[in-house]
Amino acid sequence: MSLTLALLLAGQAATVPSPSTPPTAPQAPVDEQARGRLGNQQQGGGDVVVTARRRAETIQTVPIAMSVIGGTALAETGAYNVSRLTQLQPTLQFYSTNPRNSAANIRGLGAPFGLTNDGIEQGVGIYVDQVYYSRIASATFDFTDTERIEVLRGPQGTLYGKNTTAGAINISTRKPSFTPEARVELTGGNYDFFQGKASVSGPLVDDKVAIRLSTSITTRRGTIYNVRTGEHLNSQDNLGFRGSMLWQAAPNLDLTLYADYSRQNPDCCVQYYVRTGATQRPTNRQYAALAAAQGYAVPSTNAFDRVTDVDTPLQAKQELGGLSLLANWDIGASTITSVSAFRFWHWDPSNDRDFTGLPITTVSANPSQQSQYSQELRIASNGKHTLDYVLGAFYFYQTIDTQGLQVQGSAASAFLLNPTSAGGRNPATLNGLTARNTIGFTNTSAALFGKLTWNVSDRLQIVPGLRLNYDKKKGDYVSVVTNGTGTALTADQRGVLAPQSYQPDFDNWNLSGDITAAYTVTSDIHAYATYARSYKSGGINLSGLPLDGASNPILSAATVKPEKVNHYELGLKTQLADRRITLNLAAFWTEISDYQATVTNGQLGVLRGYLANAGKVRTRGLEFDSAFRPSSRFSVYANGAYTDAKYVKFVDAPCPPELSGGTTATAGQTPSAPGTAGGISPQNCDISGQRLPGVSKWAFSYGAEYDLPARIAGLEGQVYLGYDGSYRSTFSSNPSRSAYTDINGYALSNFRLGFKAKDSWNVFGWLRNAFDEKYYEVLALQSGSTGLVVGQPGDPRTYGLTVSRSF
């Protein structure tokens, strides 16, 4: 098994079963001070207990590639949301241009790279207290009162309610305690950063009922300055509340009620000028000429000056919350678990989709209201027997209502139409052109799943799993387009925003499974081999369809076929030198047929991509995770991943910008060389053999911590100095790789210096991106093949102070 950096940072990973864990689970008390915040759990003489297989087990014996981060490590490394975990997890990728348009991938797989399409599933499942979160946007919120995070790599459909073909992020919050306790954490930093977290827990009725209440708030001034409005953009403004109540109804029955609410309302999210690249549009229709014709210049052509002049107000407001009830009933040989949940997500955005200060697209927003209901029922054996098992049933129902609005401005004609035509010379042609999109969606999923563990001997386990899944998706997409004059649409206008109406429908049964052989060589050396055959549900396009030559939607593109996954993995986990050294290795090979990809077509007015199936992709790689603790005061770790992810076959892909924008080639015509102004563009491109977007071939995380005993203000504790670094090599930021949108590799360094008193105070100063590395989180293209490349720079150097107190 592979154990990534997150495990090595397991500052407060669970070491005893929670009330929702079978009572026969192993217990291994750990002295966290002896272990240190960066050393892994075995080095301190204890074992981290995880619930990845729906029973409590020590992580080193679980034959799944996984890692764990504890609550203390999350606080001290500043990893307070999934995005920041990527600096600690070499195999995890997370990209976001705003909360809705976010993607979490593991080993390069999970979600198509590009704008989010509600009609498909995530490949990486996010679970909080065993409840599946259907919206990846939830990952942009702050972790609140988190006990631990387990990151599982590879298909997990035979263990989890919702099918997850790439992996799962399993978040566990702290449980109500019958011993009164409280925690407070306050952080301040530059850019007016403030974060406050607090929680309190204790009994309500003797040893029968306990409650936990927690809250968090995060605010920060934006790092990008809008010279037009005088506002700072890409700010943070997060607020969250969480409560849970545990009722120990009987010695063998406990019920936990959870409730949470979060609100996020920042001035976000802006992408702006990075560079230009030559396309095959005529020279007078590429960005430089178009901007000059409007007398326009961006405030700076250096994105790291961090200034913009976008003219549309930005908003990324979202609210989410829900209720869930977790019940565990120990019936002796087994424990029955029920998880009932309701969740909602409300999204109210405003974007500037032309990325400039020109009135090209003056309104671009897709407010959305989403609700989900889920029920999971499982039975799992207690203890260890010749045959152990987990069997489950899962039901999920989701509704989405979206009201999209796009309005073109007075500069749209010049940018989107041929300026030599009558329509292109007239700003009124597209000014006021408006599309109102009404989108409805229902998603029903049901499954039976299970995993059997056959303990052939004390050393050998055979672990087969099976899943029967049903998915049904229905949608309704209506786009009503009007112009500023209230007259019939012209051909120019329909070419930019065309009325559409279609009702896609998809349903499918599938059977998937996996089998693992796990062998204990010695008590400190474990090996496993896994094969999985998995499916990612098909879907429907809910962002509009490409148009045919008559500007009518191509209805055959309304549905997307399921992905079919073949996954192979070998893992080896070792501990040496009395568990002072940990070295874990994993090798994987995953092939996906009918891979769901985000594509665009050559039409000038297509501002949003749609989904299609690529023939086949493959990702393969090696991962290593290592930790060394030469003394009780000093810890070192280094983790890495080599990931070779590519399209094996994708013959009709969208072309990169340097091959787009010209006259579309007809039969017998030879496309022009890349970047030939006024050239001939291919109808589509064969990108077989190219790298998948969003994943680096090489990724590493590394760090160390040293502490010394100290007495400060009468408190006994340790002074500690810590360093965390990460590196990612070049990756593509466009579905079809382009020299214009490659993001160069970069390395980040974070430091902290603090004092920690046992079970009370922790005070530390921190410095993140210490060397002010200039890097991009994502790059994108302005629509219409103008050659404008826009981007979102990563955070600059930040620093601050954190003070926390446990009572």
PDB file of N, CA, C and O in Angstrom, residues 113-143:
ATOM      1  N   PHE A 113     -11.460  18.192 -17.589  1.00  0.00           N
ATOM      2  CA  PHE A 113     -10.795  19.459 -17.336  1.00  0.00           C
ATOM      3  C   PHE A 113     -11.515  20.550 -18.111  1.00  0.00           C
ATOM      4  O   PHE A 113     -11.635  20.482 -19.327  1.00  0.00           O
ATOM      5  N   GLY A 114     -12.023  21.551 -17.430  1.00  0.00           N
ATOM      6  CA  GLY A 114     -12.742  22.640 -18.083  1.00  0.00           C
ATOM      7  C   GLY A 114     -13.961  23.022 -17.275  1.00  0.00           C
ATOM      8  O   GLY A 114     -14.091  22.679 -16.098  1.00  0.00           O
ATOM      9  N   LEU A 115     -14.891  23.725 -17.908  1.00  0.00           N
ATOM     10  CA  LEU A 115     -16.074  24.181 -17.209  1.00  0.00           C
ATOM     11  C   LEU A 115     -16.944  23.012 -16.778  1.00  0.00           C
ATOM     12  O   LEU A 115     -17.119  22.035 -17.510  1.00  0.00           O
ATOM     13  N   THR A 116     -17.522  23.121 -15.590  1.00  0.00           N
ATOM     14  CA  THR A 116     -18.329  22.055 -15.031  1.00  0.00           C
ATOM     15  C   THR A 116     -19.607  21.852 -15.826  1.00  0.00           C
ATOM     16  O   THR A 116     -20.258  22.794 -16.254  1.00  0.00           O
ATOM     17  N   ASN A 117     -19.968  20.597 -16.004  1.00  0.00           N
ATOM     18  CA  ASN A 117     -21.224  20.227 -16.639  1.00  0.00           C
ATOM     19  C   ASN A 117     -22.008  19.399 -15.632  1.00  0.00           C
ATOM     20  O   ASN A 117     -21.542  18.339 -15.183  1.00  0.00           O
ATOM     21  N   ASP A 118     -23.190  19.874 -15.233  1.00  0.00           N
ATOM     22  CA  ASP A 118     -23.943  19.224 -14.171  1.00  0.00           C
ATOM     23  C   ASP A 118     -24.434  17.829 -14.534  1.00  0.00           C
ATOM     24  O   ASP A 118     -24.852  17.073 -13.668  1.00  0.00           O
ATOM     25  N   GLY A 119     -24.400  17.482 -15.812  1.00  0.00           N
ATOM     26  CA  GLY A 119     -25.016  16.243 -16.249  1.00  0.00           C
ATOM     27  C   GLY A 119     -24.172  14.998 -16.089  1.00  0.00           C
ATOM     28  O   GLY A 119     -24.588  13.927 -16.527  1.00  0.00           O
ATOM     29  N   ILE A 120     -22.973  15.114 -15.487  1.00  0.00           N
ATOM     30  CA  ILE A 120     -22.141  13.939 -15.304  1.00  0.00           C
ATOM     31  C   ILE A 120     -21.734  13.794 -13.847  1.00  0.00           C
ATOM     32  O   ILE A 120     -21.943  14.685 -13.015  1.00  0.00           O
ATOM     33  N   GLU A 121     -21.139  12.639 -13.545  1.00  0.00           N
ATOM     34  CA  GLU A 121     -20.718  12.315 -12.191  1.00  0.00           C
ATOM     35  C   GLU A 121     -19.263  12.746 -11.955  1.00  0.00           C
ATOM     36  O   GLU A 121     -18.487  12.934 -12.891  1.00  0.00           O
ATOM     37  N   GLN A 122     -18.908  12.837 -10.685  1.00  0.00           N
ATOM     38  CA  GLN A 122     -17.518  12.999 -10.300  1.00  0.00           C
ATOM     39  C   GLN A 122     -16.845  11.628 -10.263  1.00  0.00           C
ATOM     40  O   GLN A 122     -17.460  10.635  -9.920  1.00  0.00           O
ATOM     41  N   GLY A 123     -15.583  11.592 -10.630  1.00  0.00           N
ATOM     42  CA  GLY A 123     -14.835  10.350 -10.482  1.00  0.00           C
ATOM     43  C   GLY A 123     -14.200  10.223  -9.122  1.00  0.00           C
ATOM     44  O   GLY A 123     -13.855   9.120  -8.689  1.00  0.00           O
ATOM     45  N   VAL A 124     -14.026  11.361  -8.436  1.00  0.00           N
ATOM     46  CA  VAL A 124     -13.507  11.378  -7.072  1.00  0.00           C
ATOM     47  C   VAL A 124     -14.666  11.738  -6.154  1.00  0.00           C
ATOM     48  O   VAL A 124     -15.226  12.827  -6.248  1.00  0.00           O
ATOM     49  N   GLY A 125     -15.045  10.824  -5.289  1.00  0.00           N
ATOM     50  CA  GLY A 125     -16.151  11.080  -4.376  1.00  0.00           C
ATOM     51  C   GLY A 125     -15.689  11.805  -3.130  1.00  0.00           C
ATOM     52  O   GLY A 125     -14.621  11.520  -2.590  1.00  0.00           O
ATOM     53  N   ILE A 126     -16.491  12.757  -2.677  1.00  0.00           N
ATOM     54  CA  ILE A 126     -16.211  13.465  -1.429  1.00  0.00           C
ATOM     55  C   ILE A 126     -17.269  13.061  -0.417  1.00  0.00           C
ATOM     56  O   ILE A 126     -18.473  13.188  -0.672  1.00  0.00           O
ATOM     57  N   TYR A 127     -16.815  12.551   0.726  1.00  0.00           N
ATOM     58  CA  TYR A 127     -17.706  12.101   1.792  1.00  0.00           C
ATOM     59  C   TYR A 127     -17.350  12.850   3.071  1.00  0.00           C
ATOM     60  O   TYR A 127     -16.175  12.979   3.418  1.00  0.00           O
ATOM     61  N   VAL A 128     -18.361  13.355   3.749  1.00  0.00           N
ATOM     62  CA  VAL A 128     -18.173  13.997   5.043  1.00  0.00           C
ATOM     63  C   VAL A 128     -19.058  13.274   6.038  1.00  0.00           C
ATOM     64  O   VAL A 128     -20.281  13.223   5.874  1.00  0.00           O
ATOM     65  N   ASP A 129     -18.429  12.686   7.041  1.00  0.00           N
ATOM     66  CA  ASP A 129     -19.157  11.890   8.034  1.00  0.00           C
ATOM     67  C   ASP A 129     -20.067  10.873   7.341  1.00  0.00           C
ATOM     68  O   ASP A 129     -21.244  10.723   7.671  1.00  0.00           O
ATOM     69  N   GLN A 130     -19.509  10.212   6.325  1.00  0.00           N
ATOM     70  CA  GLN A 130     -20.117   9.124   5.568  1.00  0.00           C
ATOM     71  C   GLN A 130     -21.224   9.566   4.608  1.00  0.00           C
ATOM     72  O   GLN A 130     -21.876   8.721   3.987  1.00  0.00           O
ATOM     73  N   VAL A 131     -21.423  10.867   4.446  1.00  0.00           N
ATOM     74  CA  VAL A 131     -22.433  11.381   3.520  1.00  0.00           C
ATOM     75  C   VAL A 131     -21.750  11.834   2.236  1.00  0.00           C
ATOM     76  O   VAL A 131     -20.790  12.607   2.271  1.00  0.00           O
ATOM     77  N   TYR A 132     -22.257  11.349   1.103  1.00  0.00           N
ATOM     78  CA  TYR A 132     -21.708  11.721  -0.191  1.00  0.00           C
ATOM     79  C   TYR A 132     -22.135  13.143  -0.547  1.00  0.00           C
ATOM     80  O   TYR A 132     -23.314  13.491  -0.464  1.00  0.00           O
ATOM     81  N   TYR A 133     -21.157  13.974  -0.948  1.00  0.00           N
ATOM     82  CA  TYR A 133     -21.415  15.334  -1.398  1.00  0.00           C
ATOM     83  C   TYR A 133     -21.357  15.342  -2.924  1.00  0.00           C
ATOM     84  O   TYR A 133     -20.294  15.137  -3.512  1.00  0.00           O
ATOM     85  N   SER A 134     -22.490  15.602  -3.548  1.00  0.00           N
ATOM     86  CA  SER A 134     -22.535  15.534  -5.008  1.00  0.00           C
ATOM     87  C   SER A 134     -21.866  16.731  -5.669  1.00  0.00           C
ATOM     88  O   SER A 134     -21.537  16.676  -6.853  1.00  0.00           O
ATOM     89  N   ARG A 135     -21.683  17.816  -4.946  1.00  0.00           N
ATOM     90  CA  ARG A 135     -21.102  19.016  -5.534  1.00  0.00           C
ATOM     91  C   ARG A 135     -19.647  19.162  -5.132  1.00  0.00           C
ATOM     92  O   ARG A 135     -19.323  19.240  -3.946  1.00  0.00           O
ATOM     93  N   ILE A 136     -18.755  19.220  -6.108  1.00  0.00           N
ATOM     94  CA  ILE A 136     -17.348  19.427  -5.823  1.00  0.00           C
ATOM     95  C   ILE A 136     -17.118  20.802  -5.205  1.00  0.00           C
ATOM     96  O   ILE A 136     -16.101  21.044  -4.539  1.00  0.00           O
ATOM     97  N   ALA A 137     -18.081  21.722  -5.375  1.00  0.00           N
ATOM     98  CA  ALA A 137     -17.954  23.061  -4.787  1.00  0.00           C
ATOM     99  C   ALA A 137     -17.797  22.991  -3.276  1.00  0.00           C
ATOM    100  O   ALA A 137     -17.212  23.892  -2.662  1.00  0.00           O
ATOM    101  N   SER A 138     -18.324  21.931  -2.659  1.00  0.00           N
ATOM    102  CA  SER A 138     -18.189  21.811  -1.212  1.00  0.00           C
ATOM    103  C   SER A 138     -16.727  21.740  -0.792  1.00  0.00           C
ATOM    104  O   SER A 138     -16.384  22.069   0.343  1.00  0.00           O
ATOM    105  N   ALA A 139     -15.861  21.302  -1.712  1.00  0.00           N
ATOM    106  CA  ALA A 139     -14.447  21.189  -1.386  1.00  0.00           C
ATOM    107  C   ALA A 139     -13.758  22.535  -1.293  1.00  0.00           C
ATOM    108  O   ALA A 139     -12.616  22.615  -0.853  1.00  0.00           O
ATOM    109  N   THR A 140     -14.412  23.608  -1.718  1.00  0.00           N
ATOM    110  CA  THR A 140     -13.806  24.932  -1.623  1.00  0.00           C
ATOM    111  C   THR A 140     -14.062  25.568  -0.263  1.00  0.00           C
ATOM    112  O   THR A 140     -13.522  26.638   0.019  1.00  0.00           O
ATOM    113  N   PHE A 141     -14.889  24.933   0.564  1.00  0.00           N
ATOM    114  CA  PHE A 141     -15.154  25.477   1.891  1.00  0.00           C
ATOM    115  C   PHE A 141     -14.075  25.051   2.881  1.00  0.00           C
ATOM    116  O   PHE A 141     -13.340  24.082   2.653  1.00  0.00           O
ATOM    117  N   ASP A 142     -14.005  25.771   3.989  1.00  0.00           N
ATOM    118  CA  ASP A 142     -13.023  25.457   5.017  1.00  0.00           C
ATOM    119  C   ASP A 142     -13.410  24.180   5.756  1.00  0.00           C
ATOM    120  O   ASP A 142     -14.589  23.939   6.032  1.00  0.00           O
ATOM    121  N   PHE A 143     -12.397  23.379   6.080  1.00  0.00           N
ATOM    122  CA  PHE A 143     -12.623  22.246   6.957  1.00  0.00           C
ATOM    123  C   PHE A 143     -12.974  22.776   8.354  1.00  0.00           C
ATOM    124  O   PHE A 143     -12.267  23.625   8.902  1.00  0.00           O
TER     125      PHE A 143
END
